[in-house]
Amino acid sequence: MVRCFIALSAALAALAGAGTPAFSAGVALATYRAVYDLVLDKTNDSTDLADLNGRIVMEFTGSSCGGYSVALRFVTEIADPEGARRVTDARTTTFEEGDGDGFKFTNETFVDEALTEESKGTASRTEQGVDVALTRPGEKQFLLDDSVVFPTEQIEKIIEAAHRGESFFQMDVYDGSEDGETVYSTAVVIGKGSNATHDIGDETAATDAGVAGLMHWPVTVSYFDNQGEGEQTPIYVMSFVLYENGVSRHLKIDYGDFAIVGRLADLDMIPAKACPTAKP
């Protein structure tokens, strides 16, 4: 389940005063530490799970000139109808260059404290395409199409499209998750924008951070197997409310046979590092 949060990592950037531009002058991200409380979506009748609870803790730091770092921990405990319980603990660290040309990642997933999945490597944009070099789970090098984007750039492109009034577009995303070899084809649907504050509900952490009155859009991103052909069913679908500065709240991840909802429970601002001013 962690793969969706790796892809969404930059979307959780919170307002910390004046933001710093990410990949264009039109989008500014800021630095933060956010906590999301997770529960099973009881409206999904197809699930065989008896219960689920968990938490995401994510820290987003850096700048457009120095690059962006993400440290994420995603822990869930699930119970089946017979009462058996299982704890999944996913840990991710990434670094993405401010111009979107380089990406480093380390992913580890533990189930009941046993390591079950890991990936580690780098991806660099070259004249030939995106060159990926893995060191875990084994050494391997391969080339991806240059159209592939990394996670922070993915969110930047969604925000730019929302400002242009676009309601649908597609792109391929590489986030280093699973075995480090997976590329996702994504379909993005953007709803009507608003700057209303009455829709905040119990996610008052966004209000306390000064985000609630900013322009925001309901966004749905469907993730598909990049190698599939013909009409496909998404691997999972993520929906969230996305603010124009990159803040996200009201998360939902639908895996088909069950779904998780996430509430923004806490938001701490980290002072942003200013980029050097160019000399005249």
mmCIF file with all atom_site columns, C-alpha atoms in Angstrom, residues 52-199:
data_model
loop_
_atom_site.group_PDB
_atom_site.id
_atom_site.type_symbol
_atom_site.label_atom_id
_atom_site.label_alt_id
_atom_site.label_comp_id
_atom_site.label_asym_id
_atom_site.label_entity_id
_atom_site.label_seq_id
_atom_site.pdbx_PDB_ins_code
_atom_site.Cartn_x
_atom_site.Cartn_y
_atom_site.Cartn_z
_atom_site.occupancy
_atom_site.B_iso_or_equiv
_atom_site.pdbx_formal_charge
_atom_site.auth_seq_id
_atom_site.auth_comp_id
_atom_site.auth_asym_id
_atom_site.auth_atom_id
_atom_site.pdbx_PDB_model_num
ATOM 1   C CA . LEU A 1 52  ? -7.790  -1.314  9.785   1.00 0.00 ? 52  LEU A CA 1
ATOM 2   C CA . ASN A 1 53  ? -6.056  1.612   11.450  1.00 0.00 ? 53  ASN A CA 1
ATOM 3   C CA . GLY A 1 54  ? -2.771  3.327   10.884  1.00 0.00 ? 54  GLY A CA 1
ATOM 4   C CA . ARG A 1 55  ? -0.777  6.493   10.525  1.00 0.00 ? 55  ARG A CA 1
ATOM 5   C CA . ILE A 1 56  ? 1.406   8.254   8.002   1.00 0.00 ? 56  ILE A CA 1
ATOM 6   C CA . VAL A 1 57  ? 4.184   10.580  9.141   1.00 0.00 ? 57  VAL A CA 1
ATOM 7   C CA . MET A 1 58  ? 5.887   12.529  6.381   1.00 0.00 ? 58  MET A CA 1
ATOM 8   C CA . GLU A 1 59  ? 8.575   15.198  6.346   1.00 0.00 ? 59  GLU A CA 1
ATOM 9   C CA . PHE A 1 60  ? 9.165   17.280  3.224   1.00 0.00 ? 60  PHE A CA 1
ATOM 10  C CA . THR A 1 61  ? 12.235  19.550  3.179   1.00 0.00 ? 61  THR A CA 1
ATOM 11  C CA . GLY A 1 62  ? 14.531  21.349  0.743   1.00 0.00 ? 62  GLY A CA 1
ATOM 12  C CA . SER A 1 63  ? 14.262  23.967  -1.956  1.00 0.00 ? 63  SER A CA 1
ATOM 13  C CA . SER A 1 64  ? 14.095  24.370  -5.718  1.00 0.00 ? 64  SER A CA 1
ATOM 14  C CA . CYS A 1 65  ? 17.811  25.124  -5.886  1.00 0.00 ? 65  CYS A CA 1
ATOM 15  C CA . GLY A 1 66  ? 18.996  22.427  -3.479  1.00 0.00 ? 66  GLY A CA 1
ATOM 16  C CA . GLY A 1 67  ? 16.443  19.729  -4.307  1.00 0.00 ? 67  GLY A CA 1
ATOM 17  C CA . TYR A 1 68  ? 13.659  18.167  -2.253  1.00 0.00 ? 68  TYR A CA 1
ATOM 18  C CA . SER A 1 69  ? 13.891  15.381  0.338   1.00 0.00 ? 69  SER A CA 1
ATOM 19  C CA . VAL A 1 70  ? 11.058  13.228  1.661   1.00 0.00 ? 70  VAL A CA 1
ATOM 20  C CA . ALA A 1 71  ? 11.134  10.970  4.716   1.00 0.00 ? 71  ALA A CA 1
ATOM 21  C CA . LEU A 1 72  ? 7.968   8.920   5.086   1.00 0.00 ? 72  LEU A CA 1
ATOM 22  C CA . ARG A 1 73  ? 6.773   6.220   7.452   1.00 0.00 ? 73  ARG A CA 1
ATOM 23  C CA . PHE A 1 74  ? 3.458   4.457   6.802   1.00 0.00 ? 74  PHE A CA 1
ATOM 24  C CA . VAL A 1 75  ? 2.253   1.992   9.452   1.00 0.00 ? 75  VAL A CA 1
ATOM 25  C CA . THR A 1 76  ? -1.008  0.027   9.343   1.00 0.00 ? 76  THR A CA 1
ATOM 26  C CA . GLU A 1 77  ? -2.538  -2.713  11.455  1.00 0.00 ? 77  GLU A CA 1
ATOM 27  C CA . ILE A 1 78  ? -5.236  -4.865  9.885   1.00 0.00 ? 78  ILE A CA 1
ATOM 28  C CA . ALA A 1 79  ? -7.513  -7.558  11.303  1.00 0.00 ? 79  ALA A CA 1
ATOM 29  C CA . ASP A 1 80  ? -9.281  -10.274 9.314   1.00 0.00 ? 80  ASP A CA 1
ATOM 30  C CA . PRO A 1 81  ? -12.748 -11.666 10.181  1.00 0.00 ? 81  PRO A CA 1
ATOM 31  C CA . GLU A 1 82  ? -11.122 -14.447 12.246  1.00 0.00 ? 82  GLU A CA 1
ATOM 32  C CA . GLY A 1 83  ? -9.339  -11.885 14.421  1.00 0.00 ? 83  GLY A CA 1
ATOM 33  C CA . ALA A 1 84  ? -5.788  -12.412 13.124  1.00 0.00 ? 84  ALA A CA 1
ATOM 34  C CA . ARG A 1 85  ? -3.839  -9.149  13.042  1.00 0.00 ? 85  ARG A CA 1
ATOM 35  C CA . ARG A 1 86  ? -0.909  -7.989  10.905  1.00 0.00 ? 86  ARG A CA 1
ATOM 36  C CA . VAL A 1 87  ? 1.267   -4.884  11.112  1.00 0.00 ? 87  VAL A CA 1
ATOM 37  C CA . THR A 1 88  ? 2.815   -3.408  7.966   1.00 0.00 ? 88  THR A CA 1
ATOM 38  C CA . ASP A 1 89  ? 5.560   -0.802  8.381   1.00 0.00 ? 89  ASP A CA 1
ATOM 39  C CA . ALA A 1 90  ? 6.745   0.926   5.188   1.00 0.00 ? 90  ALA A CA 1
ATOM 40  C CA . ARG A 1 91  ? 9.669   3.362   5.263   1.00 0.00 ? 91  ARG A CA 1
ATOM 41  C CA . THR A 1 92  ? 10.694  5.580   2.379   1.00 0.00 ? 92  THR A CA 1
ATOM 42  C CA . THR A 1 93  ? 13.338  8.234   1.793   1.00 0.00 ? 93  THR A CA 1
ATOM 43  C CA . THR A 1 94  ? 13.709  10.087  -1.498  1.00 0.00 ? 94  THR A CA 1
ATOM 44  C CA . PHE A 1 95  ? 15.623  13.008  -2.960  1.00 0.00 ? 95  PHE A CA 1
ATOM 45  C CA . GLU A 1 96  ? 14.541  14.771  -6.135  1.00 0.00 ? 96  GLU A CA 1
ATOM 46  C CA . GLU A 1 97  ? 16.557  17.464  -7.869  1.00 0.00 ? 97  GLU A CA 1
ATOM 47  C CA . GLY A 1 98  ? 14.793  20.797  -8.149  1.00 0.00 ? 98  GLY A CA 1
ATOM 48  C CA . ASP A 1 99  ? 14.824  20.704  -11.950 1.00 0.00 ? 99  ASP A CA 1
ATOM 49  C CA . GLY A 1 100 ? 13.375  17.190  -12.066 1.00 0.00 ? 100 GLY A CA 1
ATOM 50  C CA . ASP A 1 101 ? 16.448  15.660  -13.724 1.00 0.00 ? 101 ASP A CA 1
ATOM 51  C CA . GLY A 1 102 ? 17.540  13.346  -10.892 1.00 0.00 ? 102 GLY A CA 1
ATOM 52  C CA . PHE A 1 103 ? 15.899  11.097  -8.315  1.00 0.00 ? 103 PHE A CA 1
ATOM 53  C CA . LYS A 1 104 ? 17.247  8.898   -5.492  1.00 0.00 ? 104 LYS A CA 1
ATOM 54  C CA . PHE A 1 105 ? 15.149  6.480   -3.441  1.00 0.00 ? 105 PHE A CA 1
ATOM 55  C CA . THR A 1 106 ? 15.241  3.874   -0.681  1.00 0.00 ? 106 THR A CA 1
ATOM 56  C CA . ASN A 1 107 ? 12.133  1.833   0.165   1.00 0.00 ? 107 ASN A CA 1
ATOM 57  C CA . GLU A 1 108 ? 11.697  -0.847  2.830   1.00 0.00 ? 108 GLU A CA 1
ATOM 58  C CA . THR A 1 109 ? 8.510   -2.681  3.817   1.00 0.00 ? 109 THR A CA 1
ATOM 59  C CA . PHE A 1 110 ? 8.246   -4.818  6.948   1.00 0.00 ? 110 PHE A CA 1
ATOM 60  C CA . VAL A 1 111 ? 5.363   -7.158  7.790   1.00 0.00 ? 111 VAL A CA 1
ATOM 61  C CA . ASP A 1 112 ? 5.296   -8.101  11.469  1.00 0.00 ? 112 ASP A CA 1
ATOM 62  C CA . GLU A 1 113 ? 8.920   -6.820  11.686  1.00 0.00 ? 113 GLU A CA 1
ATOM 63  C CA . ALA A 1 114 ? 10.165  -9.053  8.835   1.00 0.00 ? 114 ALA A CA 1
ATOM 64  C CA . LEU A 1 115 ? 11.568  -7.325  5.745   1.00 0.00 ? 115 LEU A CA 1
ATOM 65  C CA . THR A 1 116 ? 9.375   -8.342  2.792   1.00 0.00 ? 116 THR A CA 1
ATOM 66  C CA . GLU A 1 117 ? 10.152  -5.783  0.077   1.00 0.00 ? 117 GLU A CA 1
ATOM 67  C CA . GLU A 1 118 ? 12.918  -3.284  -0.652  1.00 0.00 ? 118 GLU A CA 1
ATOM 68  C CA . SER A 1 119 ? 14.279  -1.123  -3.434  1.00 0.00 ? 119 SER A CA 1
ATOM 69  C CA . LYS A 1 120 ? 17.151  1.345   -3.660  1.00 0.00 ? 120 LYS A CA 1
ATOM 70  C CA . GLY A 1 121 ? 18.571  3.216   -6.597  1.00 0.00 ? 121 GLY A CA 1
ATOM 71  C CA . THR A 1 122 ? 18.910  6.360   -8.661  1.00 0.00 ? 122 THR A CA 1
ATOM 72  C CA . ALA A 1 123 ? 17.297  7.718   -11.810 1.00 0.00 ? 123 ALA A CA 1
ATOM 73  C CA . SER A 1 124 ? 18.869  10.382  -14.029 1.00 0.00 ? 124 SER A CA 1
ATOM 74  C CA . ARG A 1 125 ? 17.484  12.148  -17.069 1.00 0.00 ? 125 ARG A CA 1
ATOM 75  C CA . THR A 1 126 ? 19.889  11.864  -20.026 1.00 0.00 ? 126 THR A CA 1
ATOM 76  C CA . GLU A 1 127 ? 19.791  12.511  -23.764 1.00 0.00 ? 127 GLU A CA 1
ATOM 77  C CA . GLN A 1 128 ? 18.770  8.876   -24.262 1.00 0.00 ? 128 GLN A CA 1
ATOM 78  C CA . GLY A 1 129 ? 15.992  8.859   -21.650 1.00 0.00 ? 129 GLY A CA 1
ATOM 79  C CA . VAL A 1 130 ? 15.740  8.222   -17.899 1.00 0.00 ? 130 VAL A CA 1
ATOM 80  C CA . ASP A 1 131 ? 18.657  6.040   -16.814 1.00 0.00 ? 131 ASP A CA 1
ATOM 81  C CA . VAL A 1 132 ? 17.808  3.916   -13.726 1.00 0.00 ? 132 VAL A CA 1
ATOM 82  C CA . ALA A 1 133 ? 20.500  2.158   -11.659 1.00 0.00 ? 133 ALA A CA 1
ATOM 83  C CA . LEU A 1 134 ? 19.311  -0.205  -8.899  1.00 0.00 ? 134 LEU A CA 1
ATOM 84  C CA . THR A 1 135 ? 21.384  -1.569  -6.008  1.00 0.00 ? 135 THR A CA 1
ATOM 85  C CA . ARG A 1 136 ? 18.469  -3.328  -4.262  1.00 0.00 ? 136 ARG A CA 1
ATOM 86  C CA . PRO A 1 137 ? 16.903  -5.864  -4.462  1.00 0.00 ? 137 PRO A CA 1
ATOM 87  C CA . GLY A 1 138 ? 19.783  -6.537  -6.888  1.00 0.00 ? 138 GLY A CA 1
ATOM 88  C CA . GLU A 1 139 ? 22.089  -4.580  -9.163  1.00 0.00 ? 139 GLU A CA 1
ATOM 89  C CA . LYS A 1 140 ? 20.407  -3.690  -12.420 1.00 0.00 ? 140 LYS A CA 1
ATOM 90  C CA . GLN A 1 141 ? 20.436  -0.837  -14.941 1.00 0.00 ? 141 GLN A CA 1
ATOM 91  C CA . PHE A 1 142 ? 17.777  0.027   -17.509 1.00 0.00 ? 142 PHE A CA 1
ATOM 92  C CA . LEU A 1 143 ? 16.433  2.944   -19.535 1.00 0.00 ? 143 LEU A CA 1
ATOM 93  C CA . LEU A 1 144 ? 12.963  4.509   -19.320 1.00 0.00 ? 144 LEU A CA 1
ATOM 94  C CA . ASP A 1 145 ? 11.266  6.835   -21.776 1.00 0.00 ? 145 ASP A CA 1
ATOM 95  C CA . ASP A 1 146 ? 12.060  10.509  -21.274 1.00 0.00 ? 146 ASP A CA 1
ATOM 96  C CA . SER A 1 147 ? 8.342   11.281  -20.843 1.00 0.00 ? 147 SER A CA 1
ATOM 97  C CA . VAL A 1 148 ? 8.395   9.645   -17.386 1.00 0.00 ? 148 VAL A CA 1
ATOM 98  C CA . VAL A 1 149 ? 8.141   12.101  -14.465 1.00 0.00 ? 149 VAL A CA 1
ATOM 99  C CA . PHE A 1 150 ? 9.219   11.788  -10.820 1.00 0.00 ? 150 PHE A CA 1
ATOM 100 C CA . PRO A 1 151 ? 6.847   12.315  -7.831  1.00 0.00 ? 151 PRO A CA 1
ATOM 101 C CA . THR A 1 152 ? 7.398   16.022  -7.118  1.00 0.00 ? 152 THR A CA 1
ATOM 102 C CA . GLU A 1 153 ? 7.119   16.912  -10.776 1.00 0.00 ? 153 GLU A CA 1
ATOM 103 C CA . GLN A 1 154 ? 3.933   14.841  -10.952 1.00 0.00 ? 154 GLN A CA 1
ATOM 104 C CA . ILE A 1 155 ? 2.261   17.065  -8.378  1.00 0.00 ? 155 ILE A CA 1
ATOM 105 C CA . GLU A 1 156 ? 3.620   20.218  -9.959  1.00 0.00 ? 156 GLU A CA 1
ATOM 106 C CA . LYS A 1 157 ? 2.059   19.232  -13.271 1.00 0.00 ? 157 LYS A CA 1
ATOM 107 C CA . ILE A 1 158 ? -1.301  18.525  -11.608 1.00 0.00 ? 158 ILE A CA 1
ATOM 108 C CA . ILE A 1 159 ? -1.313  21.981  -9.986  1.00 0.00 ? 159 ILE A CA 1
ATOM 109 C CA . GLU A 1 160 ? -0.369  23.669  -13.249 1.00 0.00 ? 160 GLU A CA 1
ATOM 110 C CA . ALA A 1 161 ? -3.139  21.804  -15.105 1.00 0.00 ? 161 ALA A CA 1
ATOM 111 C CA . ALA A 1 162 ? -5.674  22.776  -12.419 1.00 0.00 ? 162 ALA A CA 1
ATOM 112 C CA . HIS A 1 163 ? -4.747  26.457  -12.798 1.00 0.00 ? 163 HIS A CA 1
ATOM 113 C CA . ARG A 1 164 ? -5.216  26.152  -16.572 1.00 0.00 ? 164 ARG A CA 1
ATOM 114 C CA . GLY A 1 165 ? -8.702  24.749  -16.019 1.00 0.00 ? 165 GLY A CA 1
ATOM 115 C CA . GLU A 1 166 ? -7.918  21.291  -17.408 1.00 0.00 ? 166 GLU A CA 1
ATOM 116 C CA . SER A 1 167 ? -10.071 18.454  -16.110 1.00 0.00 ? 167 SER A CA 1
ATOM 117 C CA . PHE A 1 168 ? -8.236  15.381  -17.440 1.00 0.00 ? 168 PHE A CA 1
ATOM 118 C CA . PHE A 1 169 ? -4.746  14.360  -18.554 1.00 0.00 ? 169 PHE A CA 1
ATOM 119 C CA . GLN A 1 170 ? -2.404  11.369  -18.494 1.00 0.00 ? 170 GLN A CA 1
ATOM 120 C CA . MET A 1 171 ? 1.267   10.832  -17.635 1.00 0.00 ? 171 MET A CA 1
ATOM 121 C CA . ASP A 1 172 ? 3.709   8.071   -16.708 1.00 0.00 ? 172 ASP A CA 1
ATOM 122 C CA . VAL A 1 173 ? 5.264   8.187   -13.228 1.00 0.00 ? 173 VAL A CA 1
ATOM 123 C CA . TYR A 1 174 ? 8.385   6.525   -11.816 1.00 0.00 ? 174 TYR A CA 1
ATOM 124 C CA . ASP A 1 175 ? 8.733   6.550   -8.014  1.00 0.00 ? 175 ASP A CA 1
ATOM 125 C CA . GLY A 1 176 ? 11.112  3.644   -7.344  1.00 0.00 ? 176 GLY A CA 1
ATOM 126 C CA . SER A 1 177 ? 8.493   1.646   -5.432  1.00 0.00 ? 177 SER A CA 1
ATOM 127 C CA . GLU A 1 178 ? 7.944   -2.117  -5.333  1.00 0.00 ? 178 GLU A CA 1
ATOM 128 C CA . ASP A 1 179 ? 11.013  -3.742  -6.953  1.00 0.00 ? 179 ASP A CA 1
ATOM 129 C CA . GLY A 1 180 ? 12.282  -0.440  -8.365  1.00 0.00 ? 180 GLY A CA 1
ATOM 130 C CA . GLU A 1 181 ? 11.354  -1.416  -11.918 1.00 0.00 ? 181 GLU A CA 1
ATOM 131 C CA . THR A 1 182 ? 7.710   -0.331  -12.003 1.00 0.00 ? 182 THR A CA 1
ATOM 132 C CA . VAL A 1 183 ? 6.409   2.575   -14.079 1.00 0.00 ? 183 VAL A CA 1
ATOM 133 C CA . TYR A 1 184 ? 2.787   3.594   -13.575 1.00 0.00 ? 184 TYR A CA 1
ATOM 134 C CA . SER A 1 185 ? 0.506   5.011   -16.224 1.00 0.00 ? 185 SER A CA 1
ATOM 135 C CA . THR A 1 186 ? -1.756  7.506   -14.494 1.00 0.00 ? 186 THR A CA 1
ATOM 136 C CA . ALA A 1 187 ? -5.032  9.140   -15.416 1.00 0.00 ? 187 ALA A CA 1
ATOM 137 C CA . VAL A 1 188 ? -5.727  12.392  -13.560 1.00 0.00 ? 188 VAL A CA 1
ATOM 138 C CA . VAL A 1 189 ? -9.197  13.896  -13.115 1.00 0.00 ? 189 VAL A CA 1
ATOM 139 C CA . ILE A 1 190 ? -9.439  17.412  -11.661 1.00 0.00 ? 190 ILE A CA 1
ATOM 140 C CA . GLY A 1 191 ? -12.722 18.764  -10.336 1.00 0.00 ? 191 GLY A CA 1
ATOM 141 C CA . LYS A 1 192 ? -14.012 22.299  -9.989  1.00 0.00 ? 192 LYS A CA 1
ATOM 142 C CA . GLY A 1 193 ? -11.760 24.639  -8.036  1.00 0.00 ? 193 GLY A CA 1
ATOM 143 C CA . SER A 1 194 ? -12.823 26.593  -4.965  1.00 0.00 ? 194 SER A CA 1
ATOM 144 C CA . ASN A 1 195 ? -11.384 28.831  -2.265  1.00 0.00 ? 195 ASN A CA 1
ATOM 145 C CA . ALA A 1 196 ? -14.225 28.119  0.188   1.00 0.00 ? 196 ALA A CA 1
ATOM 146 C CA . THR A 1 197 ? -13.349 27.276  3.795   1.00 0.00 ? 197 THR A CA 1
ATOM 147 C CA . HIS A 1 198 ? -16.601 25.572  4.850   1.00 0.00 ? 198 HIS A CA 1
ATOM 148 C CA . ASP A 1 199 ? -15.498 22.211  3.386   1.00 0.00 ? 199 ASP A CA 1
#
